[in-house]
Every structure is written in C-alpha cells, then in structure tokens.
Amino acid sequence: MNFPQWPEIVAHIKLQIPAGQANPAPPVGTALGPRGVNIMAFCKEFNATTQKQAGDILPVVITV
C-alpha cells in the first residue's frame, strides 16, 4: 500500500491574537516571517475567519 508523503513539520508557532485584528507587525510578523509563512495571506484569512468574534483574544497554533 502506498501512502502519500506528508511535508515535514518544521515548527508549531503559538500566538494569542485579537480576533479580526491580525496584522504583519510584531508579534505575528516576527513569529511567521522567519519560518517562511506568507504573513499577509495568514492575516487576511485569520481576520476573515474570526471577524464575528471581534474583541476576543484567540489562542492560535500554526503548524509549519
């Protein structure tokens, strides 16, 4: 049986980000940039997904 090869996990990044307010400034940019994550794409998707929870601080774990 052949199983697909999954990409190697390089890191788990843990952050606390206000819902709907992620931006490329620290701490998001400094945590994701060195790992090669597209910071703007992450911020746009995070903000779109969490906009209804505005005001809450969300714990986030990003697997790279």
Backbone as JSON, one array per atom type, in Angstrom:
{
  "sequence": "MNFPQWPEIVAHIKLQIPAGQANPAPPVGTALGPRGVNIMAFCKEFNATTQKQAGDILPVVITV",
  "N": [[0.84, -1.17, 0.0], [0.63, 2.17, -0.89], [1.31, 5.15, 0.68], [0.62, 8.64, 0.75], [3.27, 11.06, 0.84], [3.71, 13.2, 3.48], [4.37, 16.64, 4.05], [7.26, 17.64, 5.91], [6.99, 18.56, 9.3], [8.01, 21.58, 10.5], [7.8, 23.43, 12.57], [5.78, 24.4, 15.42], [3.91, 27.13, 15.99], [2.93, 29.22, 18.53], [0.56, 31.61, 19.32], [-1.19, 34.48, 20.64], [-3.82, 36.16, 19.44], [-5.78, 39.03, 18.8], [-9.13, 38.64, 17.76], [-9.95, 39.1, 14.37], [-8.05, 41.1, 14.03], [-5.44, 40.63, 13.18], [-2.21, 41.54, 12.05], [0.71, 42.36, 10.03], [2.63, 43.34, 11.76], [4.77, 43.03, 14.71], [3.47, 40.78, 17.18], [2.98, 38.89, 15.21], [4.21, 39.06, 12.6], [6.98, 38.79, 13.2], [7.03, 36.25, 14.25], [6.09, 34.56, 12.22], [7.39, 35.23, 9.78], [10.27, 34.43, 9.71], [9.91, 31.71, 9.43], [9.0, 31.32, 6.92], [6.35, 31.7, 6.25], [3.6, 33.04, 4.48], [2.86, 36.07, 5.41], [0.92, 38.11, 4.97], [-1.14, 36.69, 3.67], [-1.85, 34.92, 5.71], [-2.77, 36.76, 7.66], [-4.98, 37.98, 6.33], [-6.7, 35.74, 5.93], [-7.05, 34.84, 8.59], [-8.25, 37.11, 9.78], [-10.62, 37.3, 8.25], [-11.86, 34.91, 8.94], [-12.25, 35.16, 11.69], [-13.72, 37.45, 12.19], [-16.31, 37.7, 13.29], [-15.95, 37.25, 15.94], [-14.94, 39.44, 17.14], [-13.05, 41.34, 19.45], [-12.39, 39.31, 21.16], [-9.57, 37.56, 22.46], [-7.7, 35.26, 20.84], [-6.28, 32.04, 21.23], [-3.8, 30.71, 19.18], [-2.48, 28.11, 17.21], [-0.06, 27.48, 14.93], [0.9, 25.33, 12.46], [3.82, 24.67, 10.83]],
  "CA": [[0.0, 0.0, 0.0], [1.4, 3.41, -0.96], [0.74, 6.29, 1.38], [1.24, 9.9, 0.3], [4.28, 11.65, 1.72], [3.3, 14.48, 4.04], [5.52, 17.52, 4.26], [7.84, 17.6, 7.25], [6.59, 19.65, 10.2], [9.2, 22.31, 10.93], [7.57, 24.12, 13.85], [4.45, 24.78, 15.89], [4.02, 28.5, 16.49], [1.79, 29.53, 19.4], [0.35, 33.05, 19.47], [-2.51, 34.94, 21.07], [-4.1, 37.26, 18.52], [-7.16, 39.52, 18.88], [-9.94, 38.21, 16.62], [-10.17, 40.09, 13.33], [-7.08, 42.19, 14.09], [-4.07, 40.2, 12.87], [-1.51, 42.38, 11.08], [2.08, 41.89, 9.89], [3.51, 43.88, 12.8], [5.01, 42.06, 15.79], [4.25, 39.55, 17.21], [2.65, 37.98, 14.12], [5.23, 39.1, 11.56], [8.27, 38.27, 13.66], [6.9, 34.82, 14.5], [5.83, 33.81, 10.99], [8.34, 35.56, 8.71], [11.46, 33.57, 9.65], [9.51, 30.33, 9.09], [8.63, 31.29, 5.51], [4.9, 31.77, 6.1], [3.12, 34.25, 3.82], [2.25, 36.79, 6.52], [-0.3, 38.81, 4.54], [-2.18, 35.68, 3.42], [-2.31, 34.46, 7.02], [-3.55, 37.84, 8.3], [-6.26, 38.13, 5.64], [-7.54, 34.59, 6.22], [-7.37, 34.87, 10.02], [-9.2, 38.2, 10.03], [-11.9, 36.96, 7.64], [-12.45, 33.8, 9.68], [-12.54, 35.5, 13.08], [-14.33, 38.78, 12.31], [-17.52, 37.67, 14.11], [-15.54, 37.1, 17.33], [-14.18, 40.65, 17.45], [-12.91, 41.67, 20.85], [-11.83, 38.16, 21.87], [-8.17, 37.2, 22.2], [-7.75, 33.84, 20.49], [-5.03, 31.29, 21.19], [-3.62, 30.17, 17.83], [-1.32, 27.25, 16.99], [0.19, 27.4, 13.5], [1.85, 24.27, 12.15], [4.58, 25.0, 9.62]],
  "C": [[0.89, 1.24, 0.0], [0.64, 4.53, -0.27], [1.4, 7.56, 0.86], [2.24, 10.4, 1.32], [3.78, 13.02, 2.17], [4.53, 15.35, 4.2], [5.99, 17.43, 5.71], [7.36, 18.81, 8.06], [7.85, 20.29, 10.75], [9.0, 22.92, 12.31], [6.08, 24.23, 14.15], [4.62, 26.16, 16.52], [2.75, 28.82, 17.28], [1.73, 31.04, 19.62], [-1.02, 33.3, 20.1], [-2.79, 36.22, 20.29], [-5.54, 37.72, 18.72], [-7.93, 39.15, 17.6], [-10.16, 39.37, 15.65], [-9.15, 41.2, 13.27], [-5.64, 41.76, 13.83], [-3.47, 41.16, 11.85], [-0.04, 41.95, 11.06], [3.07, 42.46, 10.9], [3.77, 42.81, 13.86], [3.76, 41.92, 16.66], [4.02, 38.63, 16.02], [3.77, 37.92, 13.08], [6.55, 38.49, 11.99], [8.21, 36.78, 13.96], [6.78, 34.02, 13.21], [6.87, 34.03, 9.9], [9.54, 34.64, 8.62], [11.15, 32.11, 9.28], [9.03, 30.21, 7.65], [7.13, 31.32, 5.25], [4.54, 33.09, 5.41], [2.28, 35.03, 4.85], [0.94, 37.46, 6.11], [-1.44, 37.83, 4.28], [-2.73, 35.16, 4.73], [-3.21, 35.51, 7.67], [-4.93, 37.99, 7.66], [-7.21, 36.98, 5.97], [-7.97, 34.56, 7.68], [-8.43, 35.91, 10.31], [-10.58, 37.89, 9.45], [-12.62, 35.87, 8.44], [-12.93, 34.21, 11.07], [-13.28, 36.82, 13.27], [-15.58, 38.8, 13.19], [-17.21, 37.52, 15.6], [-14.77, 38.32, 17.8], [-14.2, 40.96, 18.94], [-12.33, 40.53, 21.68], [-10.36, 37.97, 21.5], [-8.16, 35.69, 21.99], [-6.37, 33.19, 20.57], [-4.94, 30.59, 19.83], [-2.37, 29.29, 17.82], [-1.19, 27.06, 15.49], [1.24, 26.33, 13.27], [2.5, 24.59, 10.82], [5.36, 23.76, 9.21]]
}
